[in-house]
mmCIF file of C-alpha atoms and ligand atoms in Angstrom:
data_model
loop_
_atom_site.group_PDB
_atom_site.id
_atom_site.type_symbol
_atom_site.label_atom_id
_atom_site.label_comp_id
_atom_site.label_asym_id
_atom_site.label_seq_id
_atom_site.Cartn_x
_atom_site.Cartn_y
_atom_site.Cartn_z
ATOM 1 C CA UNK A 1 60.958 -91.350 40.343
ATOM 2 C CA UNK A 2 58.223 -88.527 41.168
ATOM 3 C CA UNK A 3 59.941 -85.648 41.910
ATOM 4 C CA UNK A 4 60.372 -84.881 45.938
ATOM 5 C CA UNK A 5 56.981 -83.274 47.579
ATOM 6 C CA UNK A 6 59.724 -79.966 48.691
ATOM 7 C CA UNK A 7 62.877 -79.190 47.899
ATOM 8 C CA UNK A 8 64.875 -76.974 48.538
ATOM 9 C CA UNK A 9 68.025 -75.850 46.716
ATOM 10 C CA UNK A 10 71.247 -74.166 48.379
ATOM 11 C CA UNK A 11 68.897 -71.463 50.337
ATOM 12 C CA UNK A 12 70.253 -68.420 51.596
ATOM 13 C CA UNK A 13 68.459 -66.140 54.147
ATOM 14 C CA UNK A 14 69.789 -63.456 54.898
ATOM 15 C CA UNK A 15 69.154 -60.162 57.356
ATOM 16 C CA UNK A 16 69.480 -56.884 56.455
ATOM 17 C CA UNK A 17 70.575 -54.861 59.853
ATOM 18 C CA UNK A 18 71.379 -51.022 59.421
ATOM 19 C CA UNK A 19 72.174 -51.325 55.979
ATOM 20 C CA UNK A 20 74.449 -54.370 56.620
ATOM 21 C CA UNK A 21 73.409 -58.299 55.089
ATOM 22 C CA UNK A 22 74.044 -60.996 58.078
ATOM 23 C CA UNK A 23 73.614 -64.164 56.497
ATOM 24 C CA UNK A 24 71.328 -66.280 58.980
ATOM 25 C CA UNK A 25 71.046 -69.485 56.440
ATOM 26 C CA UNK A 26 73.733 -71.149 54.167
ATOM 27 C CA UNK A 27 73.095 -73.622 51.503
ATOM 28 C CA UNK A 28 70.245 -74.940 52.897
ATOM 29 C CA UNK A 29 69.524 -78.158 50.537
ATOM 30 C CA UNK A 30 67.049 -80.625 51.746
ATOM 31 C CA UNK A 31 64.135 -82.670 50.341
ATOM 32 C CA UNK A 32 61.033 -84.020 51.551
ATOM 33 C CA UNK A 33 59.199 -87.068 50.388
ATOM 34 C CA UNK A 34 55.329 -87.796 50.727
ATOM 35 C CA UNK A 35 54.606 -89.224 54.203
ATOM 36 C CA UNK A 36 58.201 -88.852 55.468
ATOM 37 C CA UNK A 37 58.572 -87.323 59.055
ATOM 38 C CA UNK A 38 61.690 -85.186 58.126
ATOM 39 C CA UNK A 39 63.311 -83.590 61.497
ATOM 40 C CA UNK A 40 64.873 -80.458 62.006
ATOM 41 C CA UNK A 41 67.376 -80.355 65.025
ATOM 42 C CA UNK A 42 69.224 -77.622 66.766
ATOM 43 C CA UNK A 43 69.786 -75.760 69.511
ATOM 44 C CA UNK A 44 67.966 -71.793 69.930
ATOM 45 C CA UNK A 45 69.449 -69.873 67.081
ATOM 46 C CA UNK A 46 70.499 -71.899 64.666
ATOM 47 C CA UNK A 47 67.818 -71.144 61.748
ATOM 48 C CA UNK A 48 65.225 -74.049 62.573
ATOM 49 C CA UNK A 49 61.953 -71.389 62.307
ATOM 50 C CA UNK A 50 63.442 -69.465 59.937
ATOM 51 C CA UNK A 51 63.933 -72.227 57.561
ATOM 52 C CA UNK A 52 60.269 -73.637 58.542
ATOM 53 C CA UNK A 53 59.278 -70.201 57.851
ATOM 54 C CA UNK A 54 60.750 -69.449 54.226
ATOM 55 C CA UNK A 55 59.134 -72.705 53.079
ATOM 56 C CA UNK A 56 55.626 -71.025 53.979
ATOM 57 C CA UNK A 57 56.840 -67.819 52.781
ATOM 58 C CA UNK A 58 56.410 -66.056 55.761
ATOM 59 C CA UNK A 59 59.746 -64.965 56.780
ATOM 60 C CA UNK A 60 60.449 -61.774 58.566
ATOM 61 C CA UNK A 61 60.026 -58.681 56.684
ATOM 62 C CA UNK A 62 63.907 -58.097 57.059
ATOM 63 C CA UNK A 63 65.012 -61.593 56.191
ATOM 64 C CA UNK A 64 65.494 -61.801 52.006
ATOM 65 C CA UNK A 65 66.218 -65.064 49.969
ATOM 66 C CA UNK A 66 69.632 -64.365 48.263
ATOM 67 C CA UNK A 67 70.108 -67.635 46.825
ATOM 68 C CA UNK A 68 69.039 -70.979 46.184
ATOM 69 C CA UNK A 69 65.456 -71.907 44.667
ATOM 70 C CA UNK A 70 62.190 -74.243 46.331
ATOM 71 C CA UNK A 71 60.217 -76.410 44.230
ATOM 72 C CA UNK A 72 56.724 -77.861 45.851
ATOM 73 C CA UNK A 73 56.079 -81.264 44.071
ATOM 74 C CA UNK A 74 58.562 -80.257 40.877
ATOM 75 C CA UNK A 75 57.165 -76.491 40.578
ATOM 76 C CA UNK A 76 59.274 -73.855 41.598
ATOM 77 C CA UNK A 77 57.670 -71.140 44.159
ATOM 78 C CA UNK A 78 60.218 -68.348 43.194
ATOM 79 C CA UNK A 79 58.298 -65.416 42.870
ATOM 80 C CA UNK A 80 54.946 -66.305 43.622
ATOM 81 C CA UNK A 81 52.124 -63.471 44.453
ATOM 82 C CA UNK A 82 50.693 -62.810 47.707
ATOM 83 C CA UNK A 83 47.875 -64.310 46.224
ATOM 84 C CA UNK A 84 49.477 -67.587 45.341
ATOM 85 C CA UNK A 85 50.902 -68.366 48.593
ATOM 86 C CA UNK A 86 47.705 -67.651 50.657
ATOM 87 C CA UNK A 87 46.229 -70.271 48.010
ATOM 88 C CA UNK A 88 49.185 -72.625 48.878
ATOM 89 C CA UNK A 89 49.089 -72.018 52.815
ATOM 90 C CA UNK A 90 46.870 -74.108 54.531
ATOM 91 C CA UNK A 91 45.906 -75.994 51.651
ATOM 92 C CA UNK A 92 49.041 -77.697 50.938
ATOM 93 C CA UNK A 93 51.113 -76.620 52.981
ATOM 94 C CA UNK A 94 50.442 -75.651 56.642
ATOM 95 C CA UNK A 95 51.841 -75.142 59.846
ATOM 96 C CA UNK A 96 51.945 -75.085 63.468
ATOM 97 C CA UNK A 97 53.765 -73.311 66.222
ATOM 98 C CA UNK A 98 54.950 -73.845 69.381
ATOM 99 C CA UNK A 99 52.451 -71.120 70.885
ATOM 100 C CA UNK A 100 48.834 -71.835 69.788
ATOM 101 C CA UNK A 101 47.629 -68.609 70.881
ATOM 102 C CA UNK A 102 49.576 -67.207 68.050
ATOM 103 C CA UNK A 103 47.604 -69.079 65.576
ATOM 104 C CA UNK A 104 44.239 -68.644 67.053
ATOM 105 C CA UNK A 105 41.941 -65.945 67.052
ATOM 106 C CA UNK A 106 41.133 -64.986 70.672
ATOM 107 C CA UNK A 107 37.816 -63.652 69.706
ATOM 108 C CA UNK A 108 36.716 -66.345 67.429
ATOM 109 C CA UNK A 109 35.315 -69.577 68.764
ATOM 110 C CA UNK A 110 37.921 -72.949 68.074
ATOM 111 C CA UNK A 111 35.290 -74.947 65.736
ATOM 112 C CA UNK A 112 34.403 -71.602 63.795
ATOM 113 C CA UNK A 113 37.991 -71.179 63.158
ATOM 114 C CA UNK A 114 38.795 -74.424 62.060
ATOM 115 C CA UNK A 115 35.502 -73.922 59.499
ATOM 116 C CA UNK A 116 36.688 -70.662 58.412
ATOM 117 C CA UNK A 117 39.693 -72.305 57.229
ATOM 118 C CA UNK A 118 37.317 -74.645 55.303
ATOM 119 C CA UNK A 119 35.381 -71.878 53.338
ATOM 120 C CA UNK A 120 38.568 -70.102 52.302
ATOM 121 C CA UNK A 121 40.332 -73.650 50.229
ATOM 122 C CA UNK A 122 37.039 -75.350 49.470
ATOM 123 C CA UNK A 123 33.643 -74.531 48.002
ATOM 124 C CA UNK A 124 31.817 -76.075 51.153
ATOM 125 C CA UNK A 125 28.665 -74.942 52.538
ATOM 126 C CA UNK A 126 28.327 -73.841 56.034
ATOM 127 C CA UNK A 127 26.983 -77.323 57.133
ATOM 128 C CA UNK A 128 29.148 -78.979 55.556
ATOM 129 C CA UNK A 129 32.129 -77.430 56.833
ATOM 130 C CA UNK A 130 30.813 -77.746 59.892
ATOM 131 C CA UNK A 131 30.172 -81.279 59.406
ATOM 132 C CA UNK A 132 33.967 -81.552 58.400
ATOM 133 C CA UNK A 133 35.126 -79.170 61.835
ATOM 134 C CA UNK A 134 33.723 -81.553 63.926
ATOM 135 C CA UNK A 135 35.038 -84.462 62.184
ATOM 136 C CA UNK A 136 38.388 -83.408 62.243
ATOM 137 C CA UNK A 137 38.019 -81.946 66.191
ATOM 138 C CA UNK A 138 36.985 -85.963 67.068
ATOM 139 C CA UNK A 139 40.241 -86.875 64.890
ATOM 140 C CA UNK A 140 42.454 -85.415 66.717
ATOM 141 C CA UNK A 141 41.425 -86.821 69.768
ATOM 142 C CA UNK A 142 39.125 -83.714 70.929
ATOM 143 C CA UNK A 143 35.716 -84.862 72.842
ATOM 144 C CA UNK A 144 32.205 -83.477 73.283
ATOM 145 C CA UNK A 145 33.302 -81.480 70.152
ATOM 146 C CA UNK A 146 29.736 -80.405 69.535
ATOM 147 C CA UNK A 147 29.792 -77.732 72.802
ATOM 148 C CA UNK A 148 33.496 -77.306 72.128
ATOM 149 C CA UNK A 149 33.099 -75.930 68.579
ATOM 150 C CA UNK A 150 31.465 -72.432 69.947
ATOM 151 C CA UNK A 151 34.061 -72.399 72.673
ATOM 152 C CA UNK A 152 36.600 -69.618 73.082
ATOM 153 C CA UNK A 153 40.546 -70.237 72.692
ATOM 154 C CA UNK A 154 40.885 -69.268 76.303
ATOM 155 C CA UNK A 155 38.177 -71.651 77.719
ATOM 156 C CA UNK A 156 40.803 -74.250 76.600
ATOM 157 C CA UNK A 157 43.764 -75.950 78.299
ATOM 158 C CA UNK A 158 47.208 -75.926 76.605
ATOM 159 C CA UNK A 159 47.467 -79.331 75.035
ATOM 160 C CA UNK A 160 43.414 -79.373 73.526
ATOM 161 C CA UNK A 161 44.570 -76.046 72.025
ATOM 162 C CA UNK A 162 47.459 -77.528 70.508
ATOM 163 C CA UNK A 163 45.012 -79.889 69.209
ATOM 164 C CA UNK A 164 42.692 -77.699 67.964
ATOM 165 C CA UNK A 165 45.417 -75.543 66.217
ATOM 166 C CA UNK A 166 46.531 -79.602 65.096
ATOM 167 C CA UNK A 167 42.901 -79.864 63.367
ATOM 168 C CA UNK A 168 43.019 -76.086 61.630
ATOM 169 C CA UNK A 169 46.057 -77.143 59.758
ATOM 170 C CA UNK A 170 44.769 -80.798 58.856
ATOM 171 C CA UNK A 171 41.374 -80.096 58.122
ATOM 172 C CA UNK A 172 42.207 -79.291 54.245
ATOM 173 C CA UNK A 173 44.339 -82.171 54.081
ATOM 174 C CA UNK A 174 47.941 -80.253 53.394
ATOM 175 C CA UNK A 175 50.466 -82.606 51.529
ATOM 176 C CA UNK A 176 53.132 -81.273 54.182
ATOM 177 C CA UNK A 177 52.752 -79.842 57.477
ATOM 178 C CA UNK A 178 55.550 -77.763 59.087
ATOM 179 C CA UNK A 179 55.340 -78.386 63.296
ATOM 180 C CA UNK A 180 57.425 -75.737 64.868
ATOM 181 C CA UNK A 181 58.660 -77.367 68.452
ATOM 182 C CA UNK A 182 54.835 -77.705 68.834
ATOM 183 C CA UNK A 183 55.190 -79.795 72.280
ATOM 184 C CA UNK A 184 57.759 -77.620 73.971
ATOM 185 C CA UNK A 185 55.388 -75.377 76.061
ATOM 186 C CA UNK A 186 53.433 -78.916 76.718
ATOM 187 C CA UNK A 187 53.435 -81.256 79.938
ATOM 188 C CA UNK A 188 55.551 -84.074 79.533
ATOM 189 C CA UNK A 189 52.293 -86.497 79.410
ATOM 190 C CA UNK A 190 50.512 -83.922 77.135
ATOM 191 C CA UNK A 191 53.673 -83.943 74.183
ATOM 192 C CA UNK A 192 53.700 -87.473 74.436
ATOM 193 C CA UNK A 193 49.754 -87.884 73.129
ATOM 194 C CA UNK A 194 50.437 -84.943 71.151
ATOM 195 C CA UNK A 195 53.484 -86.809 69.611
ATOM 196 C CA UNK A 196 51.057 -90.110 69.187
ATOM 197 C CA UNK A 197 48.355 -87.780 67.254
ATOM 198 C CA UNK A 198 51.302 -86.707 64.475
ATOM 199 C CA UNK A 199 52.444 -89.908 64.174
ATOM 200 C CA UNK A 200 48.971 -91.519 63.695
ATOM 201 C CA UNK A 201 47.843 -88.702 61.073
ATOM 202 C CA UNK A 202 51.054 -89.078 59.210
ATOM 203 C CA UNK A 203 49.840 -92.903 58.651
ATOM 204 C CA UNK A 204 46.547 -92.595 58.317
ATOM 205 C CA UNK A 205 46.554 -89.680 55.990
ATOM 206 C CA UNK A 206 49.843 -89.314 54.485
ATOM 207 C CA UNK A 207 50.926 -86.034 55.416
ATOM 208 C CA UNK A 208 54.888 -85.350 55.710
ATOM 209 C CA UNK A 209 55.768 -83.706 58.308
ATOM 210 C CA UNK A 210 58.666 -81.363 58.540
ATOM 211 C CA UNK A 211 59.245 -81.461 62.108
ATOM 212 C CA UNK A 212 61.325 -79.141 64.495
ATOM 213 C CA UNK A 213 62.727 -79.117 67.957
ATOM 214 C CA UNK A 214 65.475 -78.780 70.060
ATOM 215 C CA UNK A 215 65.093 -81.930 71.629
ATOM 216 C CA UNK A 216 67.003 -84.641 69.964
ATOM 217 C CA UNK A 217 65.528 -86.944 72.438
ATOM 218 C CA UNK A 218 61.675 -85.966 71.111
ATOM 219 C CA UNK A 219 63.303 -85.923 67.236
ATOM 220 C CA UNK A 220 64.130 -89.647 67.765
ATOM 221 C CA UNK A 221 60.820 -90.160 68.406
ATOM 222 C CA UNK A 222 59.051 -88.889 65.832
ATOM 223 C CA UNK A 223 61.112 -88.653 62.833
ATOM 224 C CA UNK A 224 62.779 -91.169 59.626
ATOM 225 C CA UNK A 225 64.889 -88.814 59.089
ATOM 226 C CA UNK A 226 67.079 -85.978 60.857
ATOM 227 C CA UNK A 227 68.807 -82.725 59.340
ATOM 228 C CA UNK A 228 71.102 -81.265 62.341
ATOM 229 C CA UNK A 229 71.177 -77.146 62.130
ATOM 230 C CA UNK A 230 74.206 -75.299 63.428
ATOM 231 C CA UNK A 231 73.958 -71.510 63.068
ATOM 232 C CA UNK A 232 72.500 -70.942 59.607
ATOM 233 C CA UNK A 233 74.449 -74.565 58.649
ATOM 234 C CA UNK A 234 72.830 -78.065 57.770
ATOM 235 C CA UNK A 235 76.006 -80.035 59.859
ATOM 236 C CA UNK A 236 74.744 -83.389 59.335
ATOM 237 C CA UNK A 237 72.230 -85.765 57.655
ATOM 238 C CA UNK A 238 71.273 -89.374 57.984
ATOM 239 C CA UNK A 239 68.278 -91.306 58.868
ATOM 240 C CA UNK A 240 67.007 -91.213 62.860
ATOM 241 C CA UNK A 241 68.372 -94.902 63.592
ATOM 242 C CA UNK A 242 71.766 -93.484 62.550
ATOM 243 C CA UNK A 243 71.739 -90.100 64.242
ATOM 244 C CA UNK A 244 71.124 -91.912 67.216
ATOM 245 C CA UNK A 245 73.978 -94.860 66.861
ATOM 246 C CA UNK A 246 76.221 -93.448 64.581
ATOM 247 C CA UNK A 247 76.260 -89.810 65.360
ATOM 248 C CA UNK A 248 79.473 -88.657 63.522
ATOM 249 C CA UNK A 249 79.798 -84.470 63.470
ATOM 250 C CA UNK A 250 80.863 -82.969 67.192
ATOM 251 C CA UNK A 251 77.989 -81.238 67.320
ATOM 252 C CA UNK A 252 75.743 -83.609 66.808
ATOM 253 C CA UNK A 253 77.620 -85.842 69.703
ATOM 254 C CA UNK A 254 76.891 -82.698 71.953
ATOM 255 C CA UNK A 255 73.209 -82.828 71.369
ATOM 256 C CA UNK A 256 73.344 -86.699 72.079
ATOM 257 C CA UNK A 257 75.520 -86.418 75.029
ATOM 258 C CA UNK A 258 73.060 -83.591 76.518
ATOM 259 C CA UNK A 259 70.201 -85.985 76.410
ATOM 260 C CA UNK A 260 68.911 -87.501 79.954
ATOM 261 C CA UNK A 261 70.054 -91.402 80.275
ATOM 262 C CA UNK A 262 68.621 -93.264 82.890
ATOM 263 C CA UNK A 263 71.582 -95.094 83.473
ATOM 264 C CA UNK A 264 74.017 -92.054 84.601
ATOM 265 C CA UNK A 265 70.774 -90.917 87.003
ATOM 266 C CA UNK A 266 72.234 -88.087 89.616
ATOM 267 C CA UNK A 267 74.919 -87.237 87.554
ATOM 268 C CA UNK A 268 74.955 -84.144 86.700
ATOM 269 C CA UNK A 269 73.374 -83.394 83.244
ATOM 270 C CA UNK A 270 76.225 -82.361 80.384
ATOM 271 C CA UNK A 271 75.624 -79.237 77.943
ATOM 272 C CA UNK A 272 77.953 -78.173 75.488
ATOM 273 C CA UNK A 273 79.986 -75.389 76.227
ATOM 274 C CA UNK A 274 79.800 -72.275 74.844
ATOM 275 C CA UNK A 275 76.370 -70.834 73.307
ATOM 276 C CA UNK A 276 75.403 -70.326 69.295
ATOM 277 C CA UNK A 277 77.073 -66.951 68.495
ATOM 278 C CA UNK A 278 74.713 -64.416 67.258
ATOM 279 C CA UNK A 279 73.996 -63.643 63.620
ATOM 280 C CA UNK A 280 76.713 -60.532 63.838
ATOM 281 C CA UNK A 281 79.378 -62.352 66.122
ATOM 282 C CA UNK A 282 79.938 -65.102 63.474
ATOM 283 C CA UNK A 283 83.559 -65.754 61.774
ATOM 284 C CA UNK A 284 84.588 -67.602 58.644
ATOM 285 C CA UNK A 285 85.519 -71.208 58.931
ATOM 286 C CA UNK A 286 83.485 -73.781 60.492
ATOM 287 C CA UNK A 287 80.227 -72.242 62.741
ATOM 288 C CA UNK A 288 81.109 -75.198 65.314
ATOM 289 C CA UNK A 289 84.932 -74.434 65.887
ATOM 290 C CA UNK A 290 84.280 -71.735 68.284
ATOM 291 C CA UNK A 291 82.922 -74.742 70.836
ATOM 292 C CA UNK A 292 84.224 -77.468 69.165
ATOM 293 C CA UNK A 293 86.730 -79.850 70.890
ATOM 294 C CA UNK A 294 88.424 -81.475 67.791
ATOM 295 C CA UNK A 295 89.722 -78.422 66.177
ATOM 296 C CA UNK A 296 92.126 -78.578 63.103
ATOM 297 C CA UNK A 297 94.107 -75.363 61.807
ATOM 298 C CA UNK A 298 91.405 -75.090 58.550
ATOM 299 C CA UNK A 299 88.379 -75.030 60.653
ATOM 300 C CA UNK A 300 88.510 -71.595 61.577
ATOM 301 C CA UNK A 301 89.074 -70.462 57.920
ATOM 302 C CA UNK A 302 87.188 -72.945 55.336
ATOM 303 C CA UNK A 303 83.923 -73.618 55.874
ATOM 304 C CA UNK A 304 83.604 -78.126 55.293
ATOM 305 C CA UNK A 305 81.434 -79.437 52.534
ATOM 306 C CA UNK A 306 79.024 -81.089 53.477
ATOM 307 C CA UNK A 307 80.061 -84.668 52.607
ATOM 308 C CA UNK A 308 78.558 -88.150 52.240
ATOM 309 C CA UNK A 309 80.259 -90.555 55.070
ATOM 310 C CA UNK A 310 78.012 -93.146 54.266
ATOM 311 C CA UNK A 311 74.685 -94.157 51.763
ATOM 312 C CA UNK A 312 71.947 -91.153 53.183
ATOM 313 C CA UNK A 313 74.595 -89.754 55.609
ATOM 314 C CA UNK A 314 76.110 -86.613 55.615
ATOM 315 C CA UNK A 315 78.347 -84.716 57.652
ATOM 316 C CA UNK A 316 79.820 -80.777 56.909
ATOM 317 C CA UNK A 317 82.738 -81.612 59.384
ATOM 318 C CA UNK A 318 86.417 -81.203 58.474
ATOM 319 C CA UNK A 319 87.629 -84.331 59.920
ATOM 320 C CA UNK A 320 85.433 -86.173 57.802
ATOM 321 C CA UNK A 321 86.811 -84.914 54.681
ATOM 322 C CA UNK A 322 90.348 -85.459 55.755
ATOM 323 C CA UNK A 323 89.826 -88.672 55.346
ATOM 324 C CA UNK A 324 87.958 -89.032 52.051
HETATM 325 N N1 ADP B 1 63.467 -60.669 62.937
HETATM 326 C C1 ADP B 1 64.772 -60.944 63.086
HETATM 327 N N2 ADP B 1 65.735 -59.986 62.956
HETATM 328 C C2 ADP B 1 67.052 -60.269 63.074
HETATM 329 N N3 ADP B 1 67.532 -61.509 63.325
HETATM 330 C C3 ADP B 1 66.632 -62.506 63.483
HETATM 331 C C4 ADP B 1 65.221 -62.292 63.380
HETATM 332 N N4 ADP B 1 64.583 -63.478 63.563
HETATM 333 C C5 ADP B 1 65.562 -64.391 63.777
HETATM 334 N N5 ADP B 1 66.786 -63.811 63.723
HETATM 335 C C6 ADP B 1 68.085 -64.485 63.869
HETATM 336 O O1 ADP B 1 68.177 -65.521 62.907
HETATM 337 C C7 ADP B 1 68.813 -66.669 63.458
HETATM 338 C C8 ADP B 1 67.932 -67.876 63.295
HETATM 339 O O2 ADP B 1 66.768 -67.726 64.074
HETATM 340 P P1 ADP B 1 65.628 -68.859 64.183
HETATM 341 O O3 ADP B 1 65.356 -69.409 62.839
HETATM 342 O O4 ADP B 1 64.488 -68.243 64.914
HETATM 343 O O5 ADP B 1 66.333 -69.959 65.088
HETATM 344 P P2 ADP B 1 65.703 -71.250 65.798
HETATM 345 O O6 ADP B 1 64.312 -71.416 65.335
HETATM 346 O O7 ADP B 1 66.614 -72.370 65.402
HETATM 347 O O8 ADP B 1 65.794 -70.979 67.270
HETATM 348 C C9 ADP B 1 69.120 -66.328 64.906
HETATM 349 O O9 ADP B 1 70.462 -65.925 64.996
HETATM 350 C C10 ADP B 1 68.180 -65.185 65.213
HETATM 351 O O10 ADP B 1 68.718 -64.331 66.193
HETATM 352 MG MG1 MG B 2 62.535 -71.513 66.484
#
């Protein structure tokens, strides 16, 4: 078997704080494989961006690997150069964020932008990466792209700057984008077509996506397969389907439960109780315990394994390896 497009290998991120290391990822093991849509779920806090961002090696300057290794298609990253990432990002591997502005260059026009990223990976000329822009603007569902290309960031609304951001990290044809909750400062209307345009580029061009939101209810949309983050923890793994109908880790019944359902319409809507503790308010033992309503006495001391419960599904739950 080719070896997985990413993976990566019992990560650990940690913070350095007044002189003091706060761990903010544990054992982070995942893979990726070319053209998979690979989800990342979670509630605010639990390591989603920072994990998105150590893959791009772009983690905050006071956030340092202390374990674990990342291989992109079999070759490990440790240690690359400044030089050799810039040279990775955006060719194959690129990203996008929740906030386009962040991305974009207020003083730059869109199309110029998206061409700039051209000329950096590729040999083009300028009419040819122009040529390829405004290709790649009409792709992604953008119209009268011609008058569009010289327009400014702020001429634009929300969802065709998503799009336009959408085009900037496509245009060089990544093996793996990264979307960072990209629909969650969207319309509902404008994350759905936004949602359609991933999906479609993912077949037509075979791009994997590594994609990450809060929202199990837009994860089940998009994704094959769904990794469920609990403060700095992968808590369970399995593929969408499964998350969905066989949820098996508390959390990850929380997060299902919290969804809207039509059927229990004016009722009010159920959140888990509690909140993620921060970085320096968290114990030994399972992260979950604190909120969690099946508690056994070795929760609060051993952090679980995280076990397989069934073929592809995994689960870092204490009750699960009771049983085994
Ligand atoms: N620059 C930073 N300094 C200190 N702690 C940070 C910093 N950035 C993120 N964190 C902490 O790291 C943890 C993970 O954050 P993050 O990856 O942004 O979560 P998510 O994307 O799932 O909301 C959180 O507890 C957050 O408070
Ligand atoms: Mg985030």
């Amino acid at each position: 078997m080719s070896p997985a497009l990413l993976t990566m290998e019992d990560v650990e991120v940690a913070f350095t704080v007044g002189g003091k290391s706060y761990p903010a990822l544990h054992h982070i093991t995942l893979e990726i494989q070319k053209n998979e849509v690979l989800g990342i779920v979670g509630e605010s806090g639990c390591g989603k961006s920072l994990t998105a961002l150590s893959i791009m090696g772009l983690q905050p300057e006071a956030a340092q690997m202390t374990r674990g290794q990342f291989f992109l298609g079999g070759t490990s990253l440790a240690g690359l150069s400044e030089e050799a990432w810039q040279d990775i990002r955006g060719k194959r591997v690129s990203m996008i964020f929740q906030d386009p502005m962040t991305a974009l260059n207020p003083l730059i026009p869109v199309g110029r932008q998206i061409a700039e990223t051209l000329k950096t990976h590729t040999n083009l000329s300028k009419k040819e990466a122009r040529q390829l822009t405004l290709e790649m603007m009409r792709k992604v569902g953008l119209s009268r792209v011609e008058q569009l290309y010289d327009e400014y960031p702020h001429r634009l609304s929300g969802g065709m700057r998503q799009r336009v951001m959408i085009a900037m990290a496509l245009v060089c044809k990544p093996q793996l984008l990264i979307a960072d909750e990209p629909t969650t400062a969207l319309d509902v209307t404008i994350q759905a077509q936004i949602l359609d345009l991933l999906r479609g580029l993912n077949r037509e061009t075979d791009t994997a996506i590594l994609f990450i939101s809060h929202d199990l209810g837009v994860i089940r949309e998009m994704c094959d397969r769904v990794i469920v983050m609990y403060a700095g923890y992968i808590v369970e793994e399995a593929p969408a389907e499964e998350i969905i109908t066989k949820p098996q880790h508390p959390y990850t019944k929380g997060l299902l439960h919290s969804l809207p359902d039509i059927s229990k319409r004016g009722q009010p809507l159920y959140t888990i109780p509690g909140r993620v503790p921060p970085l320096h308010e968290r114990k030994g033992g399972c992260p979950f315990a604190g909120r969690c309503g099946h508690v056994l006495p070795e929760c609060t001391s051993v952090v679980p394994e995280l076990g397989e419960v069934a073929v592809n599904h995994k689960v870092r739950c204490h009750l699960y390896t009771q049983q085994n």
